[in-house]
Coordinates of C-alpha atoms in Angstrom, one line a residue:
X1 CA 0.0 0.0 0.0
X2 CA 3.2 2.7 0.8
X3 CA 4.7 1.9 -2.5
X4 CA 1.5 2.4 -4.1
X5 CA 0.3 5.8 -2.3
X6 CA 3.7 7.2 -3.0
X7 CA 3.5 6.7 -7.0
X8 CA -0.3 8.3 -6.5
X9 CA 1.1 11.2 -4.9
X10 CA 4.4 11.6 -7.0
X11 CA 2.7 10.8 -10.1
X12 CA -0.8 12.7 -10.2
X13 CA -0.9 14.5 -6.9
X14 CA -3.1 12.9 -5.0
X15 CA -2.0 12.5 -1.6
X16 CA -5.0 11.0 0.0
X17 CA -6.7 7.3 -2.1
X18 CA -9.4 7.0 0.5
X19 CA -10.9 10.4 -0.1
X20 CA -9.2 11.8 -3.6
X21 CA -9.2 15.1 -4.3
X22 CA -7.2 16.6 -7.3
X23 CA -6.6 20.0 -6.4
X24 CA -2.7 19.6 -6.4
X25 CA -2.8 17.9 -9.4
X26 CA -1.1 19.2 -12.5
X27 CA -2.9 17.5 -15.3
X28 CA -6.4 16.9 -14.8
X29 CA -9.3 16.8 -16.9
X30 CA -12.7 17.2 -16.3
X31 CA -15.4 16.0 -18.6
X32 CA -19.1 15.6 -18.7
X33 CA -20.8 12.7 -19.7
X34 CA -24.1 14.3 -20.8
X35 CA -24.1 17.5 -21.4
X36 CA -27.3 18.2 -23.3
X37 CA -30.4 15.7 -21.5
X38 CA -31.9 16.6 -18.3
X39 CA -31.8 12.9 -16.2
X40 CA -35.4 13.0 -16.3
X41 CA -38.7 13.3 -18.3
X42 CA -41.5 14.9 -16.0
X43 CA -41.6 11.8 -13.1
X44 CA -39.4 9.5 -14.7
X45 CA -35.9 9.0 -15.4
X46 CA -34.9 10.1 -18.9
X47 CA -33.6 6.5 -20.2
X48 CA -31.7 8.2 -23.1
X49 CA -30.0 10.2 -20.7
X50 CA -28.9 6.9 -19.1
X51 CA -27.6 5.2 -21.9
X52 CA -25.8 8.2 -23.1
X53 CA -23.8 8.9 -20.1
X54 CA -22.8 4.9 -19.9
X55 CA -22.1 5.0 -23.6
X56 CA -19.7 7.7 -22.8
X57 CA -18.1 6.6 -19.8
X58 CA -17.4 3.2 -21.8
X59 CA -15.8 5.5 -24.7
X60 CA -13.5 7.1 -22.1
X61 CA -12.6 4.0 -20.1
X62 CA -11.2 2.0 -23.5
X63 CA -9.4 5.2 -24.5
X64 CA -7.3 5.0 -21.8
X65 CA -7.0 1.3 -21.1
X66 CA -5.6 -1.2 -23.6
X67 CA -5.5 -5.0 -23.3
X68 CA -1.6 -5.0 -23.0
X69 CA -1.5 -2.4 -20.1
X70 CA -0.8 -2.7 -16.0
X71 CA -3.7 -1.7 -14.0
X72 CA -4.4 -1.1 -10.7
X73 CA -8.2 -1.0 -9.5
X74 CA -8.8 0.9 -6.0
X75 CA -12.2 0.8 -4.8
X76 CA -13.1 3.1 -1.7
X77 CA -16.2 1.8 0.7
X78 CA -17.4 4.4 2.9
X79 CA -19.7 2.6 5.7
X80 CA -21.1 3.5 8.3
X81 CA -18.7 3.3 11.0
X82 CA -18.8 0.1 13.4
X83 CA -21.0 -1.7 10.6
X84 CA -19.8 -4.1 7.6
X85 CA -22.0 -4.9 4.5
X86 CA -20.2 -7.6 2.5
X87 CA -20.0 -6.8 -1.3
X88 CA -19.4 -9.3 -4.2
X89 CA -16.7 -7.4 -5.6
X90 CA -15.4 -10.2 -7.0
X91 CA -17.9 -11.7 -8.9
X92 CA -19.2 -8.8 -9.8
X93 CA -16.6 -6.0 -10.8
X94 CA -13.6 -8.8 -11.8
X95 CA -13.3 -12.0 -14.1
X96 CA -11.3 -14.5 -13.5
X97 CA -9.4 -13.1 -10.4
X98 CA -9.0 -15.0 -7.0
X99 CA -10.0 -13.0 -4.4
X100 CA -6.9 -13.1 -2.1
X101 CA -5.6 -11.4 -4.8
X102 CA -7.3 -8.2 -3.8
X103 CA -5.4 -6.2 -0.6
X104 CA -7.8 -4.2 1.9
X105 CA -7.6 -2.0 4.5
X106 CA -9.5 -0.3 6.8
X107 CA -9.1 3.6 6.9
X108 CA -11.1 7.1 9.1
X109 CA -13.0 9.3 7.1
X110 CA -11.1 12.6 7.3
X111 CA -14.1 14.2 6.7
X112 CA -17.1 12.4 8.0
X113 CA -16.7 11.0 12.1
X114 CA -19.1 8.8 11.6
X115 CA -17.6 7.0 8.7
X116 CA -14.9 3.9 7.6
X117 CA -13.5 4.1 4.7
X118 CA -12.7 0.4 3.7
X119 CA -10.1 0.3 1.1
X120 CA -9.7 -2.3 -1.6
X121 CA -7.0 -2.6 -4.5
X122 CA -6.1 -5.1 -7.0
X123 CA -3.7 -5.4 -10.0
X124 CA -5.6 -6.6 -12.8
X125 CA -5.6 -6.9 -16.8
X126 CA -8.1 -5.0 -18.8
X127 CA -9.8 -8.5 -19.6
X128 CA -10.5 -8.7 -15.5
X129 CA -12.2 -6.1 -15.4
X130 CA -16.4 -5.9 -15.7
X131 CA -16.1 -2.5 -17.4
X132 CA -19.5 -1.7 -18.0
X133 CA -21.4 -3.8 -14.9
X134 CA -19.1 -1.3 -13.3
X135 CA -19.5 1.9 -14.9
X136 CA -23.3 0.9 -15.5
X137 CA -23.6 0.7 -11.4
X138 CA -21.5 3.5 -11.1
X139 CA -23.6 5.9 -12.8
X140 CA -26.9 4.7 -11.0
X141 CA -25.7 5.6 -7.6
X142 CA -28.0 8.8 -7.6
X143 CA -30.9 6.8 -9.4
X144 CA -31.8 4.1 -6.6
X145 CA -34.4 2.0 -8.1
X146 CA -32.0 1.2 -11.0
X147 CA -29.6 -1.7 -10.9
X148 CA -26.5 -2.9 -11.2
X149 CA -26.0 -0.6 -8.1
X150 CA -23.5 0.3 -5.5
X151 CA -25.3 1.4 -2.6
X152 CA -26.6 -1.0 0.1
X153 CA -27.4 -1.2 4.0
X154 CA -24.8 0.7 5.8
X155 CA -22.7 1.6 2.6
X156 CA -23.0 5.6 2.3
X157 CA -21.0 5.7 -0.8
X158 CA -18.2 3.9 -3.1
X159 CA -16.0 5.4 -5.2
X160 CA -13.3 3.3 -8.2
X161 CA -10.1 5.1 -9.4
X162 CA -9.0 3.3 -12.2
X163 CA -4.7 3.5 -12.5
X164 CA -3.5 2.8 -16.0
X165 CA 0.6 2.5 -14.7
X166 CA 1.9 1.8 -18.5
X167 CA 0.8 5.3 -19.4
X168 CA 0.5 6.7 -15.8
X169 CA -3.3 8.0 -16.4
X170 CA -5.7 8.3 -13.9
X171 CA -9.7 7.4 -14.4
X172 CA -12.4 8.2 -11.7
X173 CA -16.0 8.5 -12.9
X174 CA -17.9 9.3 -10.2
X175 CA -20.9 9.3 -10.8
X176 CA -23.4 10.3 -13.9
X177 CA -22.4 13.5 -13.9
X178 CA -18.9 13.4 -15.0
X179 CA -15.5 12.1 -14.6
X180 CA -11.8 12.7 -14.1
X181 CA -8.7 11.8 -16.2
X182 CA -5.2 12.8 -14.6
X183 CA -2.5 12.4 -16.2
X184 CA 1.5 12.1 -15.6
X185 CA 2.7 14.7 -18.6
X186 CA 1.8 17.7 -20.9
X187 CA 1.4 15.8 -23.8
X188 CA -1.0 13.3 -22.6
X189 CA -2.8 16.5 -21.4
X190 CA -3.3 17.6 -24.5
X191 CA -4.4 14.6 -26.0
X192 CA -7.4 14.1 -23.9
X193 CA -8.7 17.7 -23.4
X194 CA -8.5 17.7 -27.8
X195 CA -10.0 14.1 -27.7
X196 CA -13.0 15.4 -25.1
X197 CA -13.0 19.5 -25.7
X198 CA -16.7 19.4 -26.1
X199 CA -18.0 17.8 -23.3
X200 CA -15.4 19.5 -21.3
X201 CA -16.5 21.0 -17.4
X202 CA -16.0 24.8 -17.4
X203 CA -14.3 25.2 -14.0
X204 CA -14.3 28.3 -12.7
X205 CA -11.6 30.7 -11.5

């Protein structure tokens, strides 16, 4: 876990896994992924507006990730502190992985008191990974009803950063609003804010 919080922090920035934030990052990229539908129609959810965003959070996961690549998967549980909901990572989010092959640890919330943070990471293979169960479940957090879903009894959020270390890039898609792409140099930068200039997240100053 050192050796792995110290490329984080030398490569992208990020000096905290359990609770990310990017604001001492150099390279980062912030992109919708629907920028034109509102998530519903009157009552319901707009299911256009769905497939949309998972259609794009697919595009941007295989632009960064190729079959021949070194990846490392971390996956952030917040519970509720003192409780423990088992989930199926395994089975669900990973083929053909053993599941002592995955390395936990338990941390505090910084941020909430009343929070664990149970930390999960595991080197994988693009084929391991069930991209779009993921993304899919991902993007639902916000829409309960819908599955495949995150969310359970006594787990108040989860969050995956996705760490391609052949190119040093960063994914996080956080939910259906948008996600993150860091990167380790200038022109990688570039490449992505060209390859994703319109769906782009004005930030402000």
């Amino acid at each position: 876990m050192e050796n792995l919080e110290m490329y984080m922090s030398n490569t992208f920035g990020v000096k905290n896994m359990e609770e990310p934030s990017y604001f001492d990052s150099k390279y980062v990229i912030h992109t919708q992924l629907e920028k034109d539908l509102s998530t519903s129609e009157g009552e319901k959810t707009n299911v256009t507006y769905l497939k949309n965003v998972y259609s794009k959070g697919e595009k941007i996961f295989h632009s960064i990730f190729e079959k021949k690549d070194d990846i490392v998967v971390i996956i952030n549980v917040e519970m509720v502190k003192g409780r423990y909901s088992k989930l199926d990572m395994i089975r669900k989010f990973f083929r053909n992985i053993n599941k002592y092959d995955m390395k936990y640890e338990k941390n505090k919330s910084n941020t909430f008191e009343d929070i664990d943070i149970h930390t999960f990471y595991l080197n994988v293979q693009k084929e391991n990974i069930a991209d779009q169960y993921i993304i899919s479940a991902i993007c639902n957090q916000d829409f309960p009803p819908l599955i495949p879903k995150l969310k359970k009894r006594n787990v108040e959020g989860v969050n995956f950063l996705f760490v391609n270390k052949t190119k040093h890039t960063l994914l996080h898609i956080y939910d259906d609003r948008g996600a993150y792409i860091l990167t380790s140099n200038s022109e990688d930068y570039d490449y992505y804010t060209n390859l994703y200039r319109e769906d782009l997240f004005i930030e402000e100053e």
